[in-house]
Amino acid sequence: HLGCSDSAVANLGVALLSLEESEGRLLDFLSRARTPLCKPLFDPKYALRLAKERNRRHASVKLLCELRLYEDAVPLALAVDLGLAKAVANSPEDDDALRRKLWLSIAKHVVQVRLCLLGGGTCVLNVSIERTGRTHWCGAMRKRWHNLAG
């Protein structure tokens, strides 16, 4: 238990932990710094701004989910880990339509990456890949795939 329920102290904790090289302690803090009613002691928008500025992608995904911004969290989670994106897609338990939309975006991403890796030429469905900033990664992976295959 943190032993302190002051939001200013919690915000300071977020700021300091977001400076660390590893995200582990920041993620732990974001999970534990809660009121008895499970509301965050820190300001989630402030924490999200810090996480984005300091390239803390796991924390950013967690905070986007905290703010119920699942449609923004999925593309970022896909840049981190497919398993994380799947967990985000399952998060909105009370909204089947949103969950379906999130899963569709994950499926689209998986198909696009596979087309990119196996296509040999230009990525067929490049729209989402550009949106998530994966165009260069896609080209590099395609080159590596051809080097392995050829």
PDB file of C-alpha atoms in Angstrom:
ATOM      1  CA  HIS A   1       0.000   0.000   0.000  1.00  0.00           C
ATOM      2  CA  LEU A   2       1.265   3.484  -0.823  1.00  0.00           C
ATOM      3  CA  GLY A   3       0.434   5.037   2.537  1.00  0.00           C
ATOM      4  CA  CYS A   4      -0.460   8.418   1.017  1.00  0.00           C
ATOM      5  CA  SER A   5      -3.692   9.585  -0.581  1.00  0.00           C
ATOM      6  CA  ASP A   6      -2.600  13.056  -1.734  1.00  0.00           C
ATOM      7  CA  SER A   7      -3.099  13.509  -5.490  1.00  0.00           C
ATOM      8  CA  ALA A   8      -0.149  15.938  -5.753  1.00  0.00           C
ATOM      9  CA  VAL A   9       2.148  13.282  -4.298  1.00  0.00           C
ATOM     10  CA  ALA A  10       0.684  10.667  -6.657  1.00  0.00           C
ATOM     11  CA  ASN A  11       1.258  12.972  -9.650  1.00  0.00           C
ATOM     12  CA  LEU A  12       4.844  13.487  -8.501  1.00  0.00           C
ATOM     13  CA  GLY A  13       5.231   9.709  -8.271  1.00  0.00           C
ATOM     14  CA  VAL A  14       4.010   9.347 -11.859  1.00  0.00           C
ATOM     15  CA  ALA A  15       6.422  12.072 -13.003  1.00  0.00           C
ATOM     16  CA  LEU A  16       9.423  10.508 -11.269  1.00  0.00           C
ATOM     17  CA  LEU A  17       8.655   6.923 -12.248  1.00  0.00           C
ATOM     18  CA  SER A  18       8.086   7.910 -15.880  1.00  0.00           C
ATOM     19  CA  LEU A  19      11.740   9.012 -15.977  1.00  0.00           C
ATOM     20  CA  GLU A  20      13.012   5.507 -15.235  1.00  0.00           C
ATOM     21  CA  GLU A  21      14.382   3.429 -18.074  1.00  0.00           C
ATOM     22  CA  SER A  22      12.006   0.524 -17.427  1.00  0.00           C
ATOM     23  CA  GLU A  23       8.234   0.922 -17.267  1.00  0.00           C
ATOM     24  CA  GLY A  24       7.713  -1.803 -14.675  1.00  0.00           C
ATOM     25  CA  ARG A  25       7.551   0.357 -11.550  1.00  0.00           C
ATOM     26  CA  LEU A  26       5.465   3.012 -13.341  1.00  0.00           C
ATOM     27  CA  LEU A  27       2.927   0.395 -14.432  1.00  0.00           C
ATOM     28  CA  ASP A  28       2.821  -1.011 -10.914  1.00  0.00           C
ATOM     29  CA  PHE A  29       2.293   2.474  -9.476  1.00  0.00           C
ATOM     30  CA  LEU A  30      -0.504   3.222 -11.958  1.00  0.00           C
ATOM     31  CA  SER A  31      -2.254   0.052 -10.796  1.00  0.00           C
ATOM     32  CA  ARG A  32      -1.778   0.629  -7.056  1.00  0.00           C
ATOM     33  CA  ALA A  33      -2.237   4.415  -6.652  1.00  0.00           C
ATOM     34  CA  ARG A  34      -6.000   4.181  -6.109  1.00  0.00           C
ATOM     35  CA  THR A  35      -8.638   5.427  -3.716  1.00  0.00           C
ATOM     36  CA  PRO A  36     -10.669   2.873  -1.756  1.00  0.00           C
ATOM     37  CA  LEU A  37     -13.254   3.173  -4.583  1.00  0.00           C
ATOM     38  CA  CYS A  38     -10.554   2.243  -7.148  1.00  0.00           C
ATOM     39  CA  LYS A  39     -10.320   5.710  -8.685  1.00  0.00           C
ATOM     40  CA  PRO A  40      -6.803   6.856  -9.530  1.00  0.00           C
ATOM     41  CA  LEU A  41      -5.094   9.164  -7.044  1.00  0.00           C
ATOM     42  CA  PHE A  42      -3.163  10.748  -9.926  1.00  0.00           C
ATOM     43  CA  ASP A  43      -4.577  12.805 -12.793  1.00  0.00           C
ATOM     44  CA  PRO A  44      -4.868  10.294 -15.673  1.00  0.00           C
ATOM     45  CA  LYS A  45      -4.684  12.996 -18.372  1.00  0.00           C
ATOM     46  CA  TYR A  46      -1.514  14.419 -16.840  1.00  0.00           C
ATOM     47  CA  ALA A  47      -0.041  10.936 -16.511  1.00  0.00           C
ATOM     48  CA  LEU A  48      -0.921  10.177 -20.144  1.00  0.00           C
ATOM     49  CA  ARG A  49       0.763  13.376 -21.319  1.00  0.00           C
ATOM     50  CA  LEU A  50       3.937  12.429 -19.430  1.00  0.00           C
ATOM     51  CA  ALA A  51       3.843   8.851 -20.694  1.00  0.00           C
ATOM     52  CA  LYS A  52       3.502  10.017 -24.296  1.00  0.00           C
ATOM     53  CA  GLU A  53       6.243  12.643 -23.945  1.00  0.00           C
ATOM     54  CA  ARG A  54       8.606  10.073 -22.443  1.00  0.00           C
ATOM     55  CA  ASN A  55       7.702   7.286 -24.875  1.00  0.00           C
ATOM     56  CA  ARG A  56       6.263   4.986 -22.199  1.00  0.00           C
ATOM     57  CA  ARG A  57       4.048   2.989 -24.549  1.00  0.00           C
ATOM     58  CA  HIS A  58       2.759   0.357 -22.089  1.00  0.00           C
ATOM     59  CA  ALA A  59       1.832   3.091 -19.625  1.00  0.00           C
ATOM     60  CA  SER A  60       0.212   5.122 -22.400  1.00  0.00           C
ATOM     61  CA  VAL A  61      -1.944   2.144 -23.377  1.00  0.00           C
ATOM     62  CA  LYS A  62      -2.917   1.561 -19.737  1.00  0.00           C
ATOM     63  CA  LEU A  63      -3.840   5.229 -19.276  1.00  0.00           C
ATOM     64  CA  LEU A  64      -5.794   5.408 -22.535  1.00  0.00           C
ATOM     65  CA  CYS A  65      -7.819   2.451 -21.264  1.00  0.00           C
ATOM     66  CA  GLU A  66      -8.238   4.201 -17.896  1.00  0.00           C
ATOM     67  CA  LEU A  67      -9.734   7.133 -19.827  1.00  0.00           C
ATOM     68  CA  ARG A  68     -11.851   4.688 -21.860  1.00  0.00           C
ATOM     69  CA  LEU A  69     -10.139   5.762 -25.094  1.00  0.00           C
ATOM     70  CA  TYR A  70      -9.946   2.226 -26.417  1.00  0.00           C
ATOM     71  CA  GLU A  71      -9.910   3.205 -30.089  1.00  0.00           C
ATOM     72  CA  ASP A  72      -6.707   5.164 -29.456  1.00  0.00           C
ATOM     73  CA  ALA A  73      -5.249   2.445 -27.232  1.00  0.00           C
ATOM     74  CA  VAL A  74      -5.479  -0.419 -29.753  1.00  0.00           C
ATOM     75  CA  PRO A  75      -3.180   1.053 -32.445  1.00  0.00           C
ATOM     76  CA  LEU A  76      -0.618   1.979 -29.809  1.00  0.00           C
ATOM     77  CA  ALA A  77      -0.916  -1.468 -28.224  1.00  0.00           C
ATOM     78  CA  LEU A  78      -0.361  -3.055 -31.639  1.00  0.00           C
ATOM     79  CA  ALA A  79       2.920  -1.153 -31.858  1.00  0.00           C
ATOM     80  CA  VAL A  80       3.928  -2.764 -28.547  1.00  0.00           C
ATOM     81  CA  ASP A  81       2.521  -6.282 -28.552  1.00  0.00           C
ATOM     82  CA  LEU A  82      -0.342  -8.164 -30.172  1.00  0.00           C
ATOM     83  CA  GLY A  83      -1.309  -9.720 -26.818  1.00  0.00           C
ATOM     84  CA  LEU A  84      -1.631  -6.266 -25.273  1.00  0.00           C
ATOM     85  CA  ALA A  85      -3.871  -5.163 -28.143  1.00  0.00           C
ATOM     86  CA  LYS A  86      -6.074  -8.225 -27.605  1.00  0.00           C
ATOM     87  CA  ALA A  87      -6.396  -7.391 -23.903  1.00  0.00           C
ATOM     88  CA  VAL A  88      -7.379  -3.815 -24.776  1.00  0.00           C
ATOM     89  CA  ALA A  89      -9.980  -5.063 -27.271  1.00  0.00           C
ATOM     90  CA  ASN A  90     -11.593  -7.118 -24.506  1.00  0.00           C
ATOM     91  CA  SER A  91     -11.654  -4.198 -22.050  1.00  0.00           C
ATOM     92  CA  PRO A  92     -14.966  -2.500 -22.901  1.00  0.00           C
ATOM     93  CA  GLU A  93     -17.131  -5.228 -21.359  1.00  0.00           C
ATOM     94  CA  ASP A  94     -20.325  -3.194 -21.593  1.00  0.00           C
ATOM     95  CA  ASP A  95     -20.083  -2.271 -25.297  1.00  0.00           C
ATOM     96  CA  ASP A  96     -20.276  -5.150 -27.773  1.00  0.00           C
ATOM     97  CA  ALA A  97     -20.211  -2.866 -30.817  1.00  0.00           C
ATOM     98  CA  LEU A  98     -17.006  -1.174 -29.664  1.00  0.00           C
ATOM     99  CA  ARG A  99     -15.388  -4.507 -28.808  1.00  0.00           C
ATOM    100  CA  ARG A 100     -16.280  -5.794 -32.278  1.00  0.00           C
ATOM    101  CA  LYS A 101     -14.787  -2.649 -33.864  1.00  0.00           C
ATOM    102  CA  LEU A 102     -11.571  -3.018 -31.848  1.00  0.00           C
ATOM    103  CA  TRP A 103     -11.205  -6.684 -32.787  1.00  0.00           C
ATOM    104  CA  LEU A 104     -11.811  -5.810 -36.434  1.00  0.00           C
ATOM    105  CA  SER A 105      -8.979  -3.261 -36.323  1.00  0.00           C
ATOM    106  CA  ILE A 106      -6.665  -5.899 -34.811  1.00  0.00           C
ATOM    107  CA  ALA A 107      -7.627  -8.440 -37.484  1.00  0.00           C
ATOM    108  CA  LYS A 108      -7.072  -5.846 -40.196  1.00  0.00           C
ATOM    109  CA  HIS A 109      -3.648  -5.045 -38.782  1.00  0.00           C
ATOM    110  CA  VAL A 110      -2.629  -8.715 -38.655  1.00  0.00           C
ATOM    111  CA  VAL A 111      -3.736  -9.275 -42.252  1.00  0.00           C
ATOM    112  CA  GLN A 112      -1.918  -6.134 -43.419  1.00  0.00           C
ATOM    113  CA  VAL A 113       1.324  -7.144 -41.741  1.00  0.00           C
ATOM    114  CA  ARG A 114       1.135 -10.620 -43.249  1.00  0.00           C
ATOM    115  CA  LEU A 115       0.384  -9.194 -46.706  1.00  0.00           C
ATOM    116  CA  CYS A 116       3.311  -6.851 -46.278  1.00  0.00           C
ATOM    117  CA  LEU A 117       5.696  -9.613 -45.220  1.00  0.00           C
ATOM    118  CA  LEU A 118       4.591 -12.111 -47.849  1.00  0.00           C
ATOM    119  CA  GLY A 119       3.549  -9.757 -50.649  1.00  0.00           C
ATOM    120  CA  GLY A 120       7.024  -8.964 -51.930  1.00  0.00           C
ATOM    121  CA  GLY A 121       5.917  -5.655 -53.394  1.00  0.00           C
ATOM    122  CA  THR A 122       4.146  -2.694 -51.967  1.00  0.00           C
ATOM    123  CA  CYS A 123       1.933  -3.253 -48.968  1.00  0.00           C
ATOM    124  CA  VAL A 124      -1.510  -3.868 -50.424  1.00  0.00           C
ATOM    125  CA  LEU A 125      -3.429  -2.320 -47.535  1.00  0.00           C
ATOM    126  CA  ASN A 126      -1.073   0.482 -46.543  1.00  0.00           C
ATOM    127  CA  VAL A 127      -3.608   2.849 -44.931  1.00  0.00           C
ATOM    128  CA  SER A 128      -3.532   1.413 -41.411  1.00  0.00           C
ATOM    129  CA  ILE A 129       0.162   0.686 -41.559  1.00  0.00           C
ATOM    130  CA  GLU A 130       0.855   4.370 -42.284  1.00  0.00           C
ATOM    131  CA  ARG A 131      -1.591   5.406 -39.555  1.00  0.00           C
ATOM    132  CA  THR A 132       0.334   3.435 -36.933  1.00  0.00           C
ATOM    133  CA  GLY A 133       3.710   4.564 -38.228  1.00  0.00           C
ATOM    134  CA  ARG A 134       4.794   1.138 -39.403  1.00  0.00           C
ATOM    135  CA  THR A 135       5.651   1.893 -43.042  1.00  0.00           C
ATOM    136  CA  HIS A 136       9.431   1.791 -42.490  1.00  0.00           C
ATOM    137  CA  TRP A 137       9.169  -1.270 -40.281  1.00  0.00           C
ATOM    138  CA  CYS A 138       7.097  -2.966 -42.966  1.00  0.00           C
ATOM    139  CA  GLY A 139       9.717  -2.288 -45.650  1.00  0.00           C
ATOM    140  CA  ALA A 140      12.539  -3.484 -43.412  1.00  0.00           C
ATOM    141  CA  MET A 141      10.696  -6.675 -42.480  1.00  0.00           C
ATOM    142  CA  ARG A 142       9.860  -7.375 -46.130  1.00  0.00           C
ATOM    143  CA  LYS A 143      13.560  -6.963 -47.035  1.00  0.00           C
ATOM    144  CA  ARG A 144      14.596  -9.287 -44.208  1.00  0.00           C
ATOM    145  CA  TRP A 145      11.941 -11.843 -45.236  1.00  0.00           C
ATOM    146  CA  HIS A 146      13.238 -11.876 -48.831  1.00  0.00           C
ATOM    147  CA  ASN A 147      16.816 -12.233 -47.618  1.00  0.00           C
ATOM    148  CA  LEU A 148      15.813 -15.261 -45.541  1.00  0.00           C
ATOM    149  CA  ALA A 149      13.648 -16.767 -48.285  1.00  0.00           C
ATOM    150  CA  GLY A 150      16.062 -16.081 -51.161  1.00  0.00           C
TER     151      GLY A 150
END
